Coordinates of C-alpha atoms in Angstrom, one line a residue:
X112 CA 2.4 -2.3 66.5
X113 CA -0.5 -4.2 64.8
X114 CA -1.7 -3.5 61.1
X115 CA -5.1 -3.2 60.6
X116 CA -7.0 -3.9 57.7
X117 CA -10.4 -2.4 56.9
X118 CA -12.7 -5.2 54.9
X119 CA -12.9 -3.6 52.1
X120 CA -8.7 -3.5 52.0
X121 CA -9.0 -7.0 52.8
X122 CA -11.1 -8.4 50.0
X123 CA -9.0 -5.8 47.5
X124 CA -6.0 -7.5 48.6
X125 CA -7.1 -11.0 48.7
X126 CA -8.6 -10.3 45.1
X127 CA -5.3 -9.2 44.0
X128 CA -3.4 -12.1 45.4
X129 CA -6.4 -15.0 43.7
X130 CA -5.8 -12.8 40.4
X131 CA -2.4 -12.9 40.3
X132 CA -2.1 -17.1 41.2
X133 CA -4.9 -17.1 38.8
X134 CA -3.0 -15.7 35.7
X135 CA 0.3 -17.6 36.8
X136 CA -1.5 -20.7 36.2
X137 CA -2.8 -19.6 32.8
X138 CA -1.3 -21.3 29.8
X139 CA -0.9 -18.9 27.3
X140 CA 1.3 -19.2 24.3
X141 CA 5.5 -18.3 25.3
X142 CA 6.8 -18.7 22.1
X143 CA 6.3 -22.7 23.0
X144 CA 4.5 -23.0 20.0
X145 CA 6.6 -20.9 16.9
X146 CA 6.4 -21.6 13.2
X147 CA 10.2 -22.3 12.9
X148 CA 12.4 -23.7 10.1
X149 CA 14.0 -26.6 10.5
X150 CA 16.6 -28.9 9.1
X151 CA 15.8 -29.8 5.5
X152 CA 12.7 -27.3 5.1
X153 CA 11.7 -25.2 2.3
X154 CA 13.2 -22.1 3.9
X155 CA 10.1 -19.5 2.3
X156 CA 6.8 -20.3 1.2
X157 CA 5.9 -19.2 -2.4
X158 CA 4.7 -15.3 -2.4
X159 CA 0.8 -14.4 -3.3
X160 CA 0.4 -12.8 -6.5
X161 CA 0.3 -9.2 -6.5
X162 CA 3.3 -9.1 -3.1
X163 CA 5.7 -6.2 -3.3
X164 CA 8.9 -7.1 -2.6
X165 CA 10.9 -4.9 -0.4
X166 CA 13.2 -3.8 -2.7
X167 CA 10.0 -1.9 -4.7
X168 CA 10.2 -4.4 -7.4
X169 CA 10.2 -2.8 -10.6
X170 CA 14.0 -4.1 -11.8
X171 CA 13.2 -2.7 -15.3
X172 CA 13.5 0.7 -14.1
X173 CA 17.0 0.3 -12.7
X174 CA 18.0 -0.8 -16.1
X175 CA 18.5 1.8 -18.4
X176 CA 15.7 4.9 -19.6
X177 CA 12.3 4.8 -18.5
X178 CA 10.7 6.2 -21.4
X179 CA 11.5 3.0 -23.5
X180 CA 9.3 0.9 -21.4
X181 CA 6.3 -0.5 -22.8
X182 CA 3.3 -1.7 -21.0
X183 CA 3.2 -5.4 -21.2
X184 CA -0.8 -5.6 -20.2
X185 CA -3.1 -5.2 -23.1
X186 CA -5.3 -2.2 -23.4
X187 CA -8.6 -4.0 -22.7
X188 CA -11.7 -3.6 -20.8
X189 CA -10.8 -5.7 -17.8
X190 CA -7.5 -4.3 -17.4
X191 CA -8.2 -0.6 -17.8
X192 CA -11.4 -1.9 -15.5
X193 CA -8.7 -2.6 -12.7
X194 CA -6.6 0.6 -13.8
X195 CA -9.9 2.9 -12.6
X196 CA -10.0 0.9 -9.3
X197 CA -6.4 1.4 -9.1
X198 CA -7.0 4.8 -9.5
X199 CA -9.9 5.3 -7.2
X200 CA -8.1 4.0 -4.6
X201 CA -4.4 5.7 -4.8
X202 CA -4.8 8.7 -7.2
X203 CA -8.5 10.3 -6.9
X204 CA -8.1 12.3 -3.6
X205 CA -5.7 14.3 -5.1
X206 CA -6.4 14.2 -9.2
X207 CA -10.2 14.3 -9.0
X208 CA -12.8 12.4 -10.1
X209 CA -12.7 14.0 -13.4
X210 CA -8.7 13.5 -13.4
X211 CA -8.8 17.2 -13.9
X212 CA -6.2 18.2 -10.4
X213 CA -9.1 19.3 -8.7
X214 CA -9.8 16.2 -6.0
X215 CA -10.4 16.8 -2.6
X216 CA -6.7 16.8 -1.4
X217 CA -5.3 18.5 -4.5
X218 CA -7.7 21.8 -4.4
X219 CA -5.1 22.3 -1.0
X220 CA -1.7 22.2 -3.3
X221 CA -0.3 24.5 -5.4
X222 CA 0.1 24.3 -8.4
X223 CA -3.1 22.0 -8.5
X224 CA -2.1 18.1 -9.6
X225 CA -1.5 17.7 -13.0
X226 CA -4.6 17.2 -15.4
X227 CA -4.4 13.8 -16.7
X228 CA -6.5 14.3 -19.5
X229 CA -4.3 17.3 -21.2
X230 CA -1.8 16.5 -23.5
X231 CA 1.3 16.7 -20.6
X232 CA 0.2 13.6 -19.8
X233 CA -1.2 12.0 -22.9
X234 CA 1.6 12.7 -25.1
X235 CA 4.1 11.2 -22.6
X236 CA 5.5 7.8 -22.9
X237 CA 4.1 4.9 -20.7
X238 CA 7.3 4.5 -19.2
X239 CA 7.8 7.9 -18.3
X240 CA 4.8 7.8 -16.7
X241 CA 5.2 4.4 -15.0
X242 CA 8.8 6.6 -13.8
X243 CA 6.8 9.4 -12.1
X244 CA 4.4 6.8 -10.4
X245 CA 6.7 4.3 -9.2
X246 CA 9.2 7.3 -8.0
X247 CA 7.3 10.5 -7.4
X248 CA 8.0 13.8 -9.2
X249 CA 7.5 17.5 -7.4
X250 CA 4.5 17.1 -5.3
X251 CA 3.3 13.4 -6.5
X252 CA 4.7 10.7 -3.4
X253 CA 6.5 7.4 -4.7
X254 CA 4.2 4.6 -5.0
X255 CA 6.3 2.0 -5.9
X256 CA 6.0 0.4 -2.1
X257 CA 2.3 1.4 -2.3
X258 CA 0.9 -0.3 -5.8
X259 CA 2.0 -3.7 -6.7
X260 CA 3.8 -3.3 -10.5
X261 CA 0.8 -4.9 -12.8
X262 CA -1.4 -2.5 -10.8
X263 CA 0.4 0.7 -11.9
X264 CA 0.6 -0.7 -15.2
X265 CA -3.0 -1.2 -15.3
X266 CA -3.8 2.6 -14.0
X267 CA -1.9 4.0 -16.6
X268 CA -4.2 2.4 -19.4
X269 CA -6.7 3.9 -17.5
X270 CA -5.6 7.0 -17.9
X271 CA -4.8 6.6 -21.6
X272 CA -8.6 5.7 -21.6
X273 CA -9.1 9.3 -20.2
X274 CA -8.2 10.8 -23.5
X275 CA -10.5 9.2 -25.5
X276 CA -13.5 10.0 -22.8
X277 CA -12.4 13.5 -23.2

């Protein structure tokens, strides 16, 4: 019995067969070429400011009550200047651009997200607030994987700044 090819079956297979000796003589990277540790070797290169660790960071929390936590950055314009950018970024969807609970994704919870301006928030401790950000509360997700420590800091002086917008 004799097999016959049509043309066109004969150039698709011939094409196949070029294109596969074709990619078997492509050098392409096999794990030859790995960044790998070796004898002697700084085992990890020094972390960019601002990483996360993977354990969340935020040690102080661990150790003992929140609410005695004070804010180590200094309540001035550049900080509370990277608090609003903070801010815009992570919190307005759901608190609003007036901070008031009524953002885009909040006006779909209920009860609506806190108001940060009312005096719930204001008259809290930074530490309790730095708490409820870093570990969530009711409706609010845990951000300590999400916002690096100095950053969450930095928000809540912009939210103290609310008050005095008010």
């Amino acid at each position: 019995m004799t097999i016959y090819f049509s043309k066109i079956t004969q150039v698709v297979l011939l094409s196949f067969i070029l294109l596969f000796l074709f990619l078997c003589g492509c050098d392409y990277g096999r794990m030859s070429e790995q960044e790998s540790i070796r004898p002697y070797e700084i085992a990890l290169p020094e972390m960019p400011r601002g990483t996360i660790p993977v354990g969340g960071g935020s040690e102080v929390l661990q150790k003992g009550n929140p609410e005695d936590l004070r804010n180590p950055l200094a309540a001035n314009d550049e900080d509370i200047a990277r608090g609003k950018d903070g801010y815009g970024y992570f919190c307005l969807m759901c608190h609003g651009l007036s901070a008031d609970g009524n953002g885009t994704v909040g006006q779909s919870f209920y009860p609506l997200p806190t108001n940060l301006k009312g005096p719930y928030v204001q008259n809290q401790p930074d530490g309790a607030l730095f708490y409820k950000i870093s570990y969530g509360f009711r409706r609010h997700p845990p951000l300590t994987y999400t916002i690096a420590e100095e950053d969450r800091w930095a928000i809540i002086l912009y939210i103290r700044s609310l008050k005095k917008i008010k």
